[in-house]
Structures are given as structure tokens and as C-alpha cells.
Coordinates of C-alpha atoms and ligand atoms in Angstrom, one line a residue:
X685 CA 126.6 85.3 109.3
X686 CA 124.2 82.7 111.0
X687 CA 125.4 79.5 111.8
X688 CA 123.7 76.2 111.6
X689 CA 123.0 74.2 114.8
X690 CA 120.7 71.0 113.6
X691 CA 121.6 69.1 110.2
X692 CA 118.5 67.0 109.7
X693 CA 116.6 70.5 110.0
X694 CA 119.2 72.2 107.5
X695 CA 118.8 69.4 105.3
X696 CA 114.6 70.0 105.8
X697 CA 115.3 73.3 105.2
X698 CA 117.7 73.1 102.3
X699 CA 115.0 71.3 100.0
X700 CA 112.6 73.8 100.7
X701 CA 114.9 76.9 100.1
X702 CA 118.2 75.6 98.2
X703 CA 117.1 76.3 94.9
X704 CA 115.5 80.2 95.6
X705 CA 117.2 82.1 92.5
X706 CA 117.7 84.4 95.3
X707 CA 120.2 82.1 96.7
X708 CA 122.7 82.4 93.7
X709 CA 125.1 79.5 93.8
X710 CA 126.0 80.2 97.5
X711 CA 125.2 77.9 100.1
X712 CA 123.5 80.6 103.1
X713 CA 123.2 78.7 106.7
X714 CA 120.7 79.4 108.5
X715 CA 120.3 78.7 112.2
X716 CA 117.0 76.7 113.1
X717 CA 116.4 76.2 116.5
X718 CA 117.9 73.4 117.6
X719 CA 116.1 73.8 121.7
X720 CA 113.0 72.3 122.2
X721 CA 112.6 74.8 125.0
X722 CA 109.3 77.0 123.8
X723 CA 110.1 80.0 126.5
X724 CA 111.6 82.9 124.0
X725 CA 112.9 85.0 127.4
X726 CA 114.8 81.7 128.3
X727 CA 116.3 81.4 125.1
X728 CA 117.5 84.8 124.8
X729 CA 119.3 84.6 128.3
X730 CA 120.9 82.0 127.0
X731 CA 121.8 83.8 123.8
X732 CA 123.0 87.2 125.6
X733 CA 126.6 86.4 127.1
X734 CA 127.7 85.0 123.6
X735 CA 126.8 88.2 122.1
X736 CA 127.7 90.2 125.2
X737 CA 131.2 88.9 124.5
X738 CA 131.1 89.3 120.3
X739 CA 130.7 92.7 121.2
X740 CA 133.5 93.3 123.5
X741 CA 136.0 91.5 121.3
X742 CA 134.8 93.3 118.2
X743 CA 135.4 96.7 120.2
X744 CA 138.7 95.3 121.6
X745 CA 139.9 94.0 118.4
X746 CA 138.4 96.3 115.8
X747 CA 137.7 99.4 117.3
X748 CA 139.8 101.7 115.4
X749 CA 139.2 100.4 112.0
X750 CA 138.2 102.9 109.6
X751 CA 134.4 102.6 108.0
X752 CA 133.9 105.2 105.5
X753 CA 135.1 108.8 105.2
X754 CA 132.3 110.8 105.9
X755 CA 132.3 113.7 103.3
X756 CA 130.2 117.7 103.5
X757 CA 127.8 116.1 101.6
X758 CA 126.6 113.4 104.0
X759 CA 126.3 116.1 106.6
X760 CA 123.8 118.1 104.8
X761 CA 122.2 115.7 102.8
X762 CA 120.4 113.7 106.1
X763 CA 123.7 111.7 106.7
X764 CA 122.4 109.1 103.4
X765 CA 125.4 107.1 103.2
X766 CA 126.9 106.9 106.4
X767 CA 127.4 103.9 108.7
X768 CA 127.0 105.1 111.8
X769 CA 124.0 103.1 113.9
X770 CA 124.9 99.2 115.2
X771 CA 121.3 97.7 114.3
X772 CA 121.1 93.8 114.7
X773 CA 117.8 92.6 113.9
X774 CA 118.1 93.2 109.9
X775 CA 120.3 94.4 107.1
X776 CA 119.3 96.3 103.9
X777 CA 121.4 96.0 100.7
X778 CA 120.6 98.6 98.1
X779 CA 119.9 96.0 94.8
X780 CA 118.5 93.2 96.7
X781 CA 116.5 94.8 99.5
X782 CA 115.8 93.6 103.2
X783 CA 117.1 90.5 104.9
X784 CA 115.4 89.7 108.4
X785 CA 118.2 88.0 110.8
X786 CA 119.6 86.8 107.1
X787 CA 116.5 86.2 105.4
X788 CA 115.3 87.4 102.7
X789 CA 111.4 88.0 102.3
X790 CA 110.8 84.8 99.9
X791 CA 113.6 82.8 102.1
X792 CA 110.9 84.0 105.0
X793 CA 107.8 82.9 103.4
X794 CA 109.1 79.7 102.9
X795 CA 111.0 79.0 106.2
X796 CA 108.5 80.7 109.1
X797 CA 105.4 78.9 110.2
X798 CA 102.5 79.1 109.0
X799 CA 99.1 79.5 109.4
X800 CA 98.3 76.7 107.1
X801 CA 100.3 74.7 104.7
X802 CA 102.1 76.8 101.9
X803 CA 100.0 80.4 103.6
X804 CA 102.2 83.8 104.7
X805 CA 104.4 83.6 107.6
X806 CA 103.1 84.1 111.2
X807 CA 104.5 87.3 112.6
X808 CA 105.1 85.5 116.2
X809 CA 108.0 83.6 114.1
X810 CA 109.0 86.7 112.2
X811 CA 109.3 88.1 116.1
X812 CA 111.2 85.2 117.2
X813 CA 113.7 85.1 114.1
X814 CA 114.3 88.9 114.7
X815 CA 114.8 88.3 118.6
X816 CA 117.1 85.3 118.4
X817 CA 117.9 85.3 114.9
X818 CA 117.3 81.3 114.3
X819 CA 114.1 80.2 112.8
X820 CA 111.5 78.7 115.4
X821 CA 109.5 75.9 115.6
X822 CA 105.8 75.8 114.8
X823 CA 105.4 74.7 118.7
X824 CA 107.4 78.1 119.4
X825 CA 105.3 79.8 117.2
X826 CA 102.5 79.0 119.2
X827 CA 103.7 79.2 122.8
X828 CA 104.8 83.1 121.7
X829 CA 101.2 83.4 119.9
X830 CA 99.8 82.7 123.2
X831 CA 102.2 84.8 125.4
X832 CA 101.4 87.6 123.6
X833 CA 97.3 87.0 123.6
X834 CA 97.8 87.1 127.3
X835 CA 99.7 89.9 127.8
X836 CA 97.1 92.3 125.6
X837 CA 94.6 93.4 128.4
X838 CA 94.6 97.4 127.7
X839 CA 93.3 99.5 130.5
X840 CA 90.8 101.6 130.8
X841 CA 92.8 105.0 131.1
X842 CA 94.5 103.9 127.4
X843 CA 91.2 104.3 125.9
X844 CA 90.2 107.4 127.6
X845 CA 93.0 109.1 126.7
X846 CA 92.2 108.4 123.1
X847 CA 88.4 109.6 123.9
X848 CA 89.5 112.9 124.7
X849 CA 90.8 113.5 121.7
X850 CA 88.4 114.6 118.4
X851 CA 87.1 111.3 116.7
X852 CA 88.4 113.8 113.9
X853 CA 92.1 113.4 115.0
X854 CA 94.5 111.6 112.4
X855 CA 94.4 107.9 113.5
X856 CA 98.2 108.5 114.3
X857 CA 97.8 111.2 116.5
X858 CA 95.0 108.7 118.3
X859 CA 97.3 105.8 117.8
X860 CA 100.2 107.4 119.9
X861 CA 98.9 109.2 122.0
X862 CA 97.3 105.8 123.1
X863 CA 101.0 104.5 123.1
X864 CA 101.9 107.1 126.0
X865 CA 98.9 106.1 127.8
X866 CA 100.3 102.4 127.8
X867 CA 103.2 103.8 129.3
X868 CA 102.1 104.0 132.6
X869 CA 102.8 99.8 133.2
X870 CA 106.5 100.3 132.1
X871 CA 108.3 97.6 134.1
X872 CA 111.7 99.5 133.1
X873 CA 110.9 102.9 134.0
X874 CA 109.6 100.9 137.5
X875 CA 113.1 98.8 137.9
X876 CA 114.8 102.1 137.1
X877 CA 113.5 103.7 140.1
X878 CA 114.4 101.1 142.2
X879 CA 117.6 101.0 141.2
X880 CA 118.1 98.3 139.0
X881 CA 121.5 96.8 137.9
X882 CA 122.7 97.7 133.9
X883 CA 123.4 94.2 133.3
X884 CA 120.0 93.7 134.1
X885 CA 118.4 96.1 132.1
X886 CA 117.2 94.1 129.1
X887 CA 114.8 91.9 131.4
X888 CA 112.0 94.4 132.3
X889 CA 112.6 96.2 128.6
X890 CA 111.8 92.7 127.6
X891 CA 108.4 92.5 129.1
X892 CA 108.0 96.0 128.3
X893 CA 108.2 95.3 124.5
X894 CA 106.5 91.9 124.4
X895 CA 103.7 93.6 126.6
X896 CA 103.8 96.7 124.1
X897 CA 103.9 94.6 120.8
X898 CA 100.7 92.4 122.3
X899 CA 98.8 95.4 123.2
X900 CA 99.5 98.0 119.6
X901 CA 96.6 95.8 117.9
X902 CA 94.3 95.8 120.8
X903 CA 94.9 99.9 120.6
X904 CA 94.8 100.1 116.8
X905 CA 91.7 98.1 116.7
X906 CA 89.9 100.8 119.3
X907 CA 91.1 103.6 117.1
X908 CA 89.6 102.1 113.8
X909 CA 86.1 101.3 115.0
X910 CA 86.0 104.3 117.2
X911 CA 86.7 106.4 113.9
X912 CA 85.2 104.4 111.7
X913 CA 82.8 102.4 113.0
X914 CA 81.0 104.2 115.5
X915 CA 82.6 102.8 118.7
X916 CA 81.5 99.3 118.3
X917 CA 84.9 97.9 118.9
X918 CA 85.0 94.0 118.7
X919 CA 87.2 91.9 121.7
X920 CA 90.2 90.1 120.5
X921 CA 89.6 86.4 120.4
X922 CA 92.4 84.6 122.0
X923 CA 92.1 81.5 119.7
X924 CA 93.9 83.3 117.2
X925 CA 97.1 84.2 116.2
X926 CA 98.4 87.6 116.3
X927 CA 97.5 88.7 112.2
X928 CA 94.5 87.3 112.2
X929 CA 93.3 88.3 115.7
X930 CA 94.3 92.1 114.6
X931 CA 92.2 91.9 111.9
X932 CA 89.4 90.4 113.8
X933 CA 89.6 93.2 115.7
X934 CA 89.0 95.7 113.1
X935 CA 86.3 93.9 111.8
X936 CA 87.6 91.4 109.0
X937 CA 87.4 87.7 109.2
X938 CA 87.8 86.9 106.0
X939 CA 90.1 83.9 105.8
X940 CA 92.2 86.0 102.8
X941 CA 92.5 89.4 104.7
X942 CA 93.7 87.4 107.4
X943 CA 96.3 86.0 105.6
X944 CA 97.2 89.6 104.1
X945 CA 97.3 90.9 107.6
X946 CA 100.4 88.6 109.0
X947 CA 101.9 89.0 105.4
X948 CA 101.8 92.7 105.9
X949 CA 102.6 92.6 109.4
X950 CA 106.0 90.4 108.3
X951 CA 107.2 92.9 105.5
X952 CA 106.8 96.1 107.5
X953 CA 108.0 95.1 110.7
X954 CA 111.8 95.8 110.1
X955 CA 113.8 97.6 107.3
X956 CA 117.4 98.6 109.4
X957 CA 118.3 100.9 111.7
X958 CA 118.5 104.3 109.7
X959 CA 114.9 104.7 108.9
X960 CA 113.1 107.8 110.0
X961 CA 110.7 105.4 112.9
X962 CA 113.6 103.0 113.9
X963 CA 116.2 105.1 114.7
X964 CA 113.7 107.3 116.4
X965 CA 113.2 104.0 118.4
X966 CA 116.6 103.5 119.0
X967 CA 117.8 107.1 119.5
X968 CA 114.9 107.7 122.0
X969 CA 115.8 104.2 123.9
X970 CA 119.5 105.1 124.1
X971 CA 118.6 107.8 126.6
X972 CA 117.1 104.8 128.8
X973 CA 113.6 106.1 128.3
X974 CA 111.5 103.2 128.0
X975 CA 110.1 101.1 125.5
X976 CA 106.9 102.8 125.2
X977 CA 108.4 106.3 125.4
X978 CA 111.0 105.1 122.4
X979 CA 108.0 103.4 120.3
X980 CA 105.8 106.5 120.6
X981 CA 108.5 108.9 119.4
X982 CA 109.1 106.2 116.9
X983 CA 105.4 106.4 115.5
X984 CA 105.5 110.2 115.2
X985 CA 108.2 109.9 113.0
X986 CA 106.3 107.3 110.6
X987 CA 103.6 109.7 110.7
X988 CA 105.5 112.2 108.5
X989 CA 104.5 111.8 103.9
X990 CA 108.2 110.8 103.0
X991 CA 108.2 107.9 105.9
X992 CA 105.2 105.7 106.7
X993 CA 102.1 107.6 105.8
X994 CA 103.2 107.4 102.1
X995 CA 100.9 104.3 102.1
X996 CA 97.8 106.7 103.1
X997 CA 98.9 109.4 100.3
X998 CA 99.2 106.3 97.5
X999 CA 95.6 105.3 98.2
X1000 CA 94.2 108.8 97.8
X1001 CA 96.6 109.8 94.7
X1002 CA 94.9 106.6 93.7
X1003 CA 91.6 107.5 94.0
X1004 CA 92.5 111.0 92.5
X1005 CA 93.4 109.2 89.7
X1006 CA 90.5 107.1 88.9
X1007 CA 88.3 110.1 90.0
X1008 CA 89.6 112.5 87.5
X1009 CA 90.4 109.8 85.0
X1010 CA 88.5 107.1 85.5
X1011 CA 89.6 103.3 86.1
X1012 CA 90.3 102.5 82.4
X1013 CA 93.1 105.0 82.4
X1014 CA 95.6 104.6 79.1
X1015 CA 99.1 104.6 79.6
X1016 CA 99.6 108.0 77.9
X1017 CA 96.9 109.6 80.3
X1018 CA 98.4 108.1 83.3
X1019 CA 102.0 109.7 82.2
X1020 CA 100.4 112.9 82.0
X1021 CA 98.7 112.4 85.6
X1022 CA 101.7 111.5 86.9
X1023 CA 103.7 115.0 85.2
X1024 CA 100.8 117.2 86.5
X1025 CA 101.8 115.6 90.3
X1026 CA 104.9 116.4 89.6
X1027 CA 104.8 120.0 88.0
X1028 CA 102.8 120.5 91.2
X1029 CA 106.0 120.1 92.9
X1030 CA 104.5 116.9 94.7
X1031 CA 106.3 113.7 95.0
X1032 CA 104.7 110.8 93.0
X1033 CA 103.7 109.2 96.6
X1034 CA 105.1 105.4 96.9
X1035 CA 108.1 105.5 94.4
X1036 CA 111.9 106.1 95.2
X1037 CA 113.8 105.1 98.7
X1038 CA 116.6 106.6 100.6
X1039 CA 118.7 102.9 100.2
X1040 CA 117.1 100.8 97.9
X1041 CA 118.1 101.1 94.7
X1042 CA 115.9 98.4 92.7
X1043 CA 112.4 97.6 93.0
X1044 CA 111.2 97.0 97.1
X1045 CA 111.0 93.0 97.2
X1046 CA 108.2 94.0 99.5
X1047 CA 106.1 95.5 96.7
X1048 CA 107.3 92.5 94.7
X1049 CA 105.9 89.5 97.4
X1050 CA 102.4 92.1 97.6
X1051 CA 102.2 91.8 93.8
X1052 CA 102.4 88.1 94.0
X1053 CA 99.8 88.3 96.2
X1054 CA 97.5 90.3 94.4
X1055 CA 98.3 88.4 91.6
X1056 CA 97.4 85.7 93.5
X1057 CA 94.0 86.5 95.2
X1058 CA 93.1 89.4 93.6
X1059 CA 94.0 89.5 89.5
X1060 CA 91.5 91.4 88.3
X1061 CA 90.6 94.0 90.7
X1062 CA 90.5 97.0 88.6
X1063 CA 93.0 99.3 91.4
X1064 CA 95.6 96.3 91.3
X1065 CA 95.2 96.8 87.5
X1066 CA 96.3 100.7 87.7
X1067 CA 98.8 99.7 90.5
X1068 CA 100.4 97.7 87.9
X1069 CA 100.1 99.9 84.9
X1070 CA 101.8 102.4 87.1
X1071 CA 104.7 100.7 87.5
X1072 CA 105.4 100.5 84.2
X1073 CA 104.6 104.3 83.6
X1074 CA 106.3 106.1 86.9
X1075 CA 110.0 104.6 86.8
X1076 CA 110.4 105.9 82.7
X1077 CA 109.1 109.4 83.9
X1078 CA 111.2 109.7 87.4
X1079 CA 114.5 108.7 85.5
X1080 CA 113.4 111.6 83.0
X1081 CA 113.2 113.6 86.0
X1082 CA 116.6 113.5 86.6
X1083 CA 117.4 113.5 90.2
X1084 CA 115.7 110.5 91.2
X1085 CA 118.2 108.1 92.7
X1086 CA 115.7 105.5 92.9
X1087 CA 112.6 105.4 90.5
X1088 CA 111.0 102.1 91.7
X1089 CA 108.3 101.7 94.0
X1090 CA 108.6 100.9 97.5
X1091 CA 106.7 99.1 99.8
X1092 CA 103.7 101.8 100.0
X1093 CA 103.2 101.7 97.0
X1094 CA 101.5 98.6 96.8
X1095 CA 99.6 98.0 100.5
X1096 CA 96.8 100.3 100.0
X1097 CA 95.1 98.6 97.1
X1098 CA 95.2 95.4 98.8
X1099 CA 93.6 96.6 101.8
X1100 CA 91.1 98.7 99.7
X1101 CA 90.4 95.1 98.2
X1102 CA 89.3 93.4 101.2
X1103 CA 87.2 96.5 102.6
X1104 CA 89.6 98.3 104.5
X1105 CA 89.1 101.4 102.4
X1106 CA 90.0 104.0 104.7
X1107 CA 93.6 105.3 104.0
X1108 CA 94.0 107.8 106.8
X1109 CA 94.3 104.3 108.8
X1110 CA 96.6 102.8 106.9
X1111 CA 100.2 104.3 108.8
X1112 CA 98.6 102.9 112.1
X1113 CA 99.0 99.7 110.4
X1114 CA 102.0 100.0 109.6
X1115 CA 102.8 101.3 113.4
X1116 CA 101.9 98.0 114.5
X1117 CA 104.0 96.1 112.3
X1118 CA 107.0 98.2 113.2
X1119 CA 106.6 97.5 116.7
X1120 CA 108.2 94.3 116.3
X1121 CA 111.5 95.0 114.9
X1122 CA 112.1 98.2 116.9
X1123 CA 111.1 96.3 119.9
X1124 CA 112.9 93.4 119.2
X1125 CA 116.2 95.8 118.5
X1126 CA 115.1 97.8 122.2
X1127 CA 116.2 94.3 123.9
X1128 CA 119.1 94.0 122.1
X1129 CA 120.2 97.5 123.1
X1130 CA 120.0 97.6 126.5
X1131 CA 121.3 93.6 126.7
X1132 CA 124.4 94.6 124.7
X1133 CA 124.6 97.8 126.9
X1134 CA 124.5 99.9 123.7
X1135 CA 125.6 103.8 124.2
X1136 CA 123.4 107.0 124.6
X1137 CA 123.3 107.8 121.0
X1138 CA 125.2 111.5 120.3
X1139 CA 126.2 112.6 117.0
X1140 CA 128.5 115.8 116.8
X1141 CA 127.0 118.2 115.1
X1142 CA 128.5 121.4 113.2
X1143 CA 127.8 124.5 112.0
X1144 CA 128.1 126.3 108.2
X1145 CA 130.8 128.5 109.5
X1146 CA 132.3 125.3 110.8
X1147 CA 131.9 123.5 107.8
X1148 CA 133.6 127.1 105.4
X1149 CA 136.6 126.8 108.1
X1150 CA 137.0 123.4 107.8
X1151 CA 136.8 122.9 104.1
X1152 CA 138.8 126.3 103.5
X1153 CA 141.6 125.1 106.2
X1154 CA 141.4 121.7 104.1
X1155 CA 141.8 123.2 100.4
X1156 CA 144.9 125.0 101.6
X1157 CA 146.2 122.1 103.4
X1158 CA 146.1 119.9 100.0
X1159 CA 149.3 119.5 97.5
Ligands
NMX2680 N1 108.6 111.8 93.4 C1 109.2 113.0 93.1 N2 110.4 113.4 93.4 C2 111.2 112.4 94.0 C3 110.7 111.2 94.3 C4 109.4 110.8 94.0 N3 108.8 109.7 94.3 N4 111.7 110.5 94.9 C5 112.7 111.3 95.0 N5 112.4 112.5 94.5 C6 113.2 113.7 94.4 C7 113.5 114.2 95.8 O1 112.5 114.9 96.4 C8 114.8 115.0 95.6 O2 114.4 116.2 95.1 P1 115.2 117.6 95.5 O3 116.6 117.4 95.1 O4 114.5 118.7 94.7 O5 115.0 117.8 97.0 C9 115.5 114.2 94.5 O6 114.5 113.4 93.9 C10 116.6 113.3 95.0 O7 116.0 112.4 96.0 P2 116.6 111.0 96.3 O8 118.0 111.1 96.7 O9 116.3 110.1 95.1 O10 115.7 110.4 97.5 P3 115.8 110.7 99.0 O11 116.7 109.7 99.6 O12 116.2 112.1 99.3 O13 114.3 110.5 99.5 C11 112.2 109.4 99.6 C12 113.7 109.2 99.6 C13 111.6 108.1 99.9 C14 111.8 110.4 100.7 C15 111.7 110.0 98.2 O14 112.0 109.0 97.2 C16 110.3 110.3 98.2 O15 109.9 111.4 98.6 N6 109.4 109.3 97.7 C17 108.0 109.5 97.8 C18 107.4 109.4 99.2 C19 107.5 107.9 99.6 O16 107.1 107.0 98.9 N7 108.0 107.6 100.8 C20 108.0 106.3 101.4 C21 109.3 105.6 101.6 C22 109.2 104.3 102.2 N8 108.7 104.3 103.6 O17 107.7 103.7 103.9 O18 109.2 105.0 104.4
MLT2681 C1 111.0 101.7 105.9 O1 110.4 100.6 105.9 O2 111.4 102.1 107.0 C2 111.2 102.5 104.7 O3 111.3 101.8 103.6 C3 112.1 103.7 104.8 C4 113.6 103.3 104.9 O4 114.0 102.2 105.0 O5 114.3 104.3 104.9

């Protein structure tokens, strides 16, 4: 729960957001920043103690409550189910999907600065909502816009390392390995070695992240044009904010893809702490290796088809589509396309989640954006018509928990739209996003002094004596 520090802001904010269908009848509170102060670092020293101390008395006063019983199936079925991770920055629920800080997507879009009046949230304000969980000023906005444009000098060595590399390499391979080159600045693996204090910890793993999240574009961008675009990379331009400097980078200034950058940046950035990438992050970080050490480790697990290159293998199923089928597909064709993927033994790339259990809200918000901007481009068009043909033929399936699309499902098409056709890319995008929320979560872990994460593990023998030892036990 997020409490409410400034009424005539609530009451602002209440207009705007009171009547969201999303809101049901319940009145939500949300915490706008009440501090003028436009210094994020300042505010979050102020923040720490409190939640230093929520932590102890929640261990004190709760620690042996009971969560869940954690049954043989959990074990081998990738632990789906089981609360097991502290993860502070957002919380998914199964029907209604993501909630950043306590926000839903469309409670985002409507609360966050903007670019311009009524446009997609600015990312810097996503970052500062997911850092302090209260919803900044426009004037934050900016100060944290510019913080970051002056942290993003990349050296030289970060590109040179990518250089020796085939231009041929996947783009997250390049991406990455550019990530470990970055590395070398880490303030925290610097304070370590001198011996800094615990209670200290969370200060140079601040400037580690903010340093890390304002350099991903500058190191995306050089990947993109050096793939794509025959080195010619393009300097960031420091008048801009952080989505639409990215996609300056790579070459876009159109006003729209601009705006679909810091969308897409916002919806990707976060999603919880059991995804594949985050709790890499977080797993990685608990060891006290450093931001840039957790973040890379973090990326190779978005690199995997069931994570965060699903949105590259929905472009190119996509493509396969139209190629073999053409882009006035029927209904009935597209069924059959879709049981040929399957009787492949493929997965129908961009559909079904490991949580969600309705349709991603971040496919929804990227359908009202196409419908938006972009009604009548003719992928959008299959995009749709898709998801009224996959969900029918998953639940036929039978074993599909989840036959709705997810967020992949949808980015592709939208990037195709404004010329960023080239899907291999797209998972680096979505790299970048996630730096935010798993960076934003680093701080949190080493301010709240979070453990080394350590699972116990078990064997099949184990698991026969146990369950054997159990079924004799039982009346
Ligand atoms: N197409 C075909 N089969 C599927 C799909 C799908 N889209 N989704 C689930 N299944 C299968 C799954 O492979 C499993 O089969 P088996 O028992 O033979 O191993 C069965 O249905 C049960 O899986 P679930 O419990 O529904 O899903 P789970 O939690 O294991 O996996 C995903 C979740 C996301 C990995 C899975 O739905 C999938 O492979 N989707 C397609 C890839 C994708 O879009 N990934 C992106 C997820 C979002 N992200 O960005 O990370
Ligand atoms: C994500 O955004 O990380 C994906 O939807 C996967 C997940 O939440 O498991």
C-alpha cells in the first residue's frame, strides 16, 4: 500500500485517474511527491531508514508465518507458484497484470509526465516511481532526464570490445558483452576493495545503476548502426529525453516513434521479481557482484526464445506468415498456419505466460496505440486477426495455462511500422528497458541489506524418500 502525502495533488490526481474502470469502486492512494527537492539520490536517503526499519519489524514480527506449502510439483516444474523472492519495485497479479509501485499501466499513462500534453509517459518518471515509489514532478522528471544525459559518456574500450566481435554476432551477444566492458567504472566493485561499510553499500550501487541505465542506449545505439547501418552511429543529443534520445540514436526522429520508444521503454522495464532476466539481476547482485556484472547476467537470460527474444521470433513468424500466405490471410488459413507451428512442435511465439492469466495489459496499451497511430497497417491487421484465431486453438491444445498474448506479441509490428524492421534487434531493446527496474530493485537490495540468494536444492532420490517416508507417515 502507498500512502498519500499532498491532498491538493491527490485531489489533481483523483480527477484524472478516479474514474479508470480499472479502479473498481476502491479508492487506491497514491503517493505524489510532496518534496520539491529535484535530487532522486537525496530523496532516497531520506526514504531508506523508514524502509530499513519496515523490514526489520516485518522480520521481527512476522518472520515465521507460513506462505504457501511448497508441493513436488513446484520443484520440478521451474518453482511456478512459489513465493520465494522479496521484489519491491512492482507486483504482478495473474488476471489484471503488472502494477509499477501500485500503478497500473493506464494509471501510469495518465499519472507520469509527459513529453507533451496527453503523450506516453517519460521513462525518467517511470524510473523515479519505481525508485521511490511516489509519482514525480515534471521538474523531477527533468532534473533525472538531465542526470542521466550526463552520466552516458561510453569509453572507448566499450566499443572495442564490441568491434572484436563478428558484425555477424546476435545483437545480444554484442549488447552484453558491451555491458561487461562498462564494468570496468563500477564504483561498487571500487568501494568494495577499499573496504566499504554494508550500510553503505547502496550509494556507489546507486551510481553504478544510474551510470549503467544512462549508458545501455548509448551502447544499444552503437550495436544497431554498427550492424545495421554500416558503422555510422549518430551522437546522443543531450536536449532530449531519454526515449526519444535512444531512438535518435538509432536513427529515428520521427515525432511518433519517439513517442513509441518511452511507451515501450515504460511497459518493459519491470514485470516482478521471478522473471527469467530479473531474478538473474537479483540472484547475480545478491552475491555483491556489481551492478553491471548482475545486469549482464540478467541480459543473457532475456536472450533465451521463451524470455525476451520472443519479440524477435513474433516478427519473423510474422513475416513467415505473410510470406507463405500472404498479407490478406483468412481466418481459416491463419488457423491452419498456426496448427502447422504447432505440429512442428514449436511454440506459437508471443502467446501464453508463466503468471498472467488474461490478456498482457501491455499488449492491450500497444494495441491502443496502434489503433491509434497506425489502424491500417496491414501487419497490425494480422496482429489483430491473430488474436482472435491463437487463444481458440491454444485452449484446444489443452495444456496451455495461458492462451493470450503477452507483451511480445505486439512490439514487433509497431517497430516494423516506423522502420525498425530488423527483429534480431529487437531483445536489445528490450535489454534497455529492463535496465530500469532491475536496477532500480539492485538499490533497494543492497539498501535493505537483502541476503545472498540460496535456494536448497534436492535430488530425485531425495524427492522418492521424502514422498515414500510421507505416504507412510499419513492416516
Ligand atoms: N505455444 C505452444 N505451446 C505452449 C505455449 C505457446 N505459446 N505456451 C505454453 N505452451 C505449452 C508449454 O510449452 C507446455 O508444454 P509441455 O507441457 O509440453 O512442456 C504447456 O503448454 C504448459 O505450459 P504453461 O504452464 O502454460 O506455460 P509455462 O509457464 O511453462 O511457460 C511460456 C510460459 C511464456 C514460456 C510459454 O507460454 C511459451 O513458451 N510461450 C511462447 C514464448 C513466449 O511468448 N515467451 C515470452 C514470454 C514473455 N516474455 O517476454 O518473457
Ligand atoms: C517479463 O516481462 O519478464 C515477461 O513477461 C516474463 C515474466 O514475467 O515471467
Amino acid at each position: 500500500m502507498v500512502f498519500f502525502r499532498s491532498v491538493a495533488a491527490f485531489t489533481r490526481l483523483r480527477s484524472r485517474v478516479g474514474q479508470q474502470s480499472s479502479l473498481g469502486s476502491s479508492v487506491r492512494w497514491i503517493q505524489m511527491q510532496s518534496s520539491t527537492d529535484v535530487d532522486l539520490k537525496s530523496q532516497l536517503q531520506e526514504l531508506i531508514p523508514e524502509q530499513q526499519d519496515r523490514l526489520k519489524k516485518l522480520k521481527s514480527e512476522h518472520g515465521k508465518v507460513q506462505l504457501g506449502n511448497i508441493t513436488v510439483d513446484m520443484v520440478i516444474g521451474g518453482m511456478r507458484g512459489m513465493t520465494g523472492l522479496l521484489w519491491e519495485t512492482s507486483l504482478l497479479d495473474p488476471e489484471e497484470g503488472i502494477r509499477f509501485r501500485g500503478l497500473s499501466i493506464p494509471e501510469c499513462q495518465k499519472v507520469l509526465p509527459a513529453a507533451q500534453s496527453g503523450g506516453e509517459p517519460l521513462p525518467e518518471g517511470l524510473l523515479w516511481l519505481l525508485l521511490t515509489g511516489k509519482v514525480p514532478s515534471k521538474e523531477q522528471v527533468e532534473a533525472l532526464s538531465k542526470d542521466l544525459a550526463n552520466r552516458a559518456a561510453v569509453p572507448d574500450y566499450v566499443y572495442n570490445a564490441i568491434d572484436a566481435l563478428p558484425s555477424t554476432a546476435h545483437p545480444m551477444t554484442q549488447f552484453a558483452s558491451g555491458v561487461m566492458a562498462l564494468q570496468v567504472q563500477s564504483e561498487f566493485q571500487k568501494a568494495y576493495e577499499n573496504g566499504i561499510q554494508k550500510s553503505k553499500f547502496w550509494e556507489p550501487t546507486y551510481e553504478d545503476c544510474l551510470n549503467l541505465i544512462a549508458r545501455v542506449p548509448v551502447v544499444a545505439a552503437y550495436v544497431y548502426r554498427r550492424m545495421y547501418k554500416n558503422g555510422d552511429s549518430i551522437p546522443s543529443d543531450k536536449s532530449l529525453d531519454y526515449g526519444a534520445n535512444f531512438s535518435h540514436m538509432l536513427g529515428f526522429d520521427d515525432a511518433k516513434m519517439k513517442e513509441l520508444m518511452r511507451l515501450y521503454i515504460t511497459i518493459h522495464s519491470d514485470h516482478e521479481g521471478g522473471n527469467v532476466s530479473a531474478h538473474t539481476g537479483h540472484l547475480v547482485g545478491s552475491a555483491l557482484s556489481d551492478p553491471y556484472l548482475s545486469f549482464a547476467a540478467a541480459l543473457n537470460g532475456l536472450a533465451g526464445p521463451l524470455h525476451g527474444l520472443a519479440n524477435q521470433e513474433v516478427l519473423l513468424w510474422i513475416k513467415s506468415v505473410v510470406e507463405e500466405c500472404g498479407e490478406n490471410i483468412s481466418k481459416d488459413q491463419l488457423k491452419e498456419y498456426v496448427w502447422k507451428t504447432l505440429n512442428s512442435g514449436k511454440v506459437v511465439p508471443g502467446y501464453g505466460h508463466g503468471v498472467l492469466r488474461k490478456t498482457d495489459p501491455r499488449y492491450m496499451c500497444q494495441r491502443e496505440f496502434a489503433l491509434k497511430h497506425l489502424p491500417d497497417d496491414p501487419l497490425f491487421q494480422l496482429v489483430s486477426k491473430l488474436y482472435e484465431v491463437v487463444p481458440p486453438v491454444l485452449t484446444e491444445l489443452g495444456k496451455v495455462k495461458n492462451p493470450w498474448p503477452n507483451v511480445d506479441a505486439h512490439s514487433g509490428v509497431l517497430l516494423n511500422h516506423y522502420g525498425l524492421t530488423e527483429a534480431r534487434y529487437y531483445t536489445v531493446l528490450f535489454g534497455v528497458s529492463r535496465s530500469l527496474g532491475i536496477c532500480s530493485q539492485l538499490i533497494w537490495d543492497r539498501a535493505l541489506g537483502l541476503a545472498l540468494e540460496r535456494p536448497k536444492s534436492v535430488t530425485m532420490d531425495w524427492l522418492e524418500a521424502y514422498c515414500k517416508k510421507a505416504k507412510a507417515s499419513s492416516p
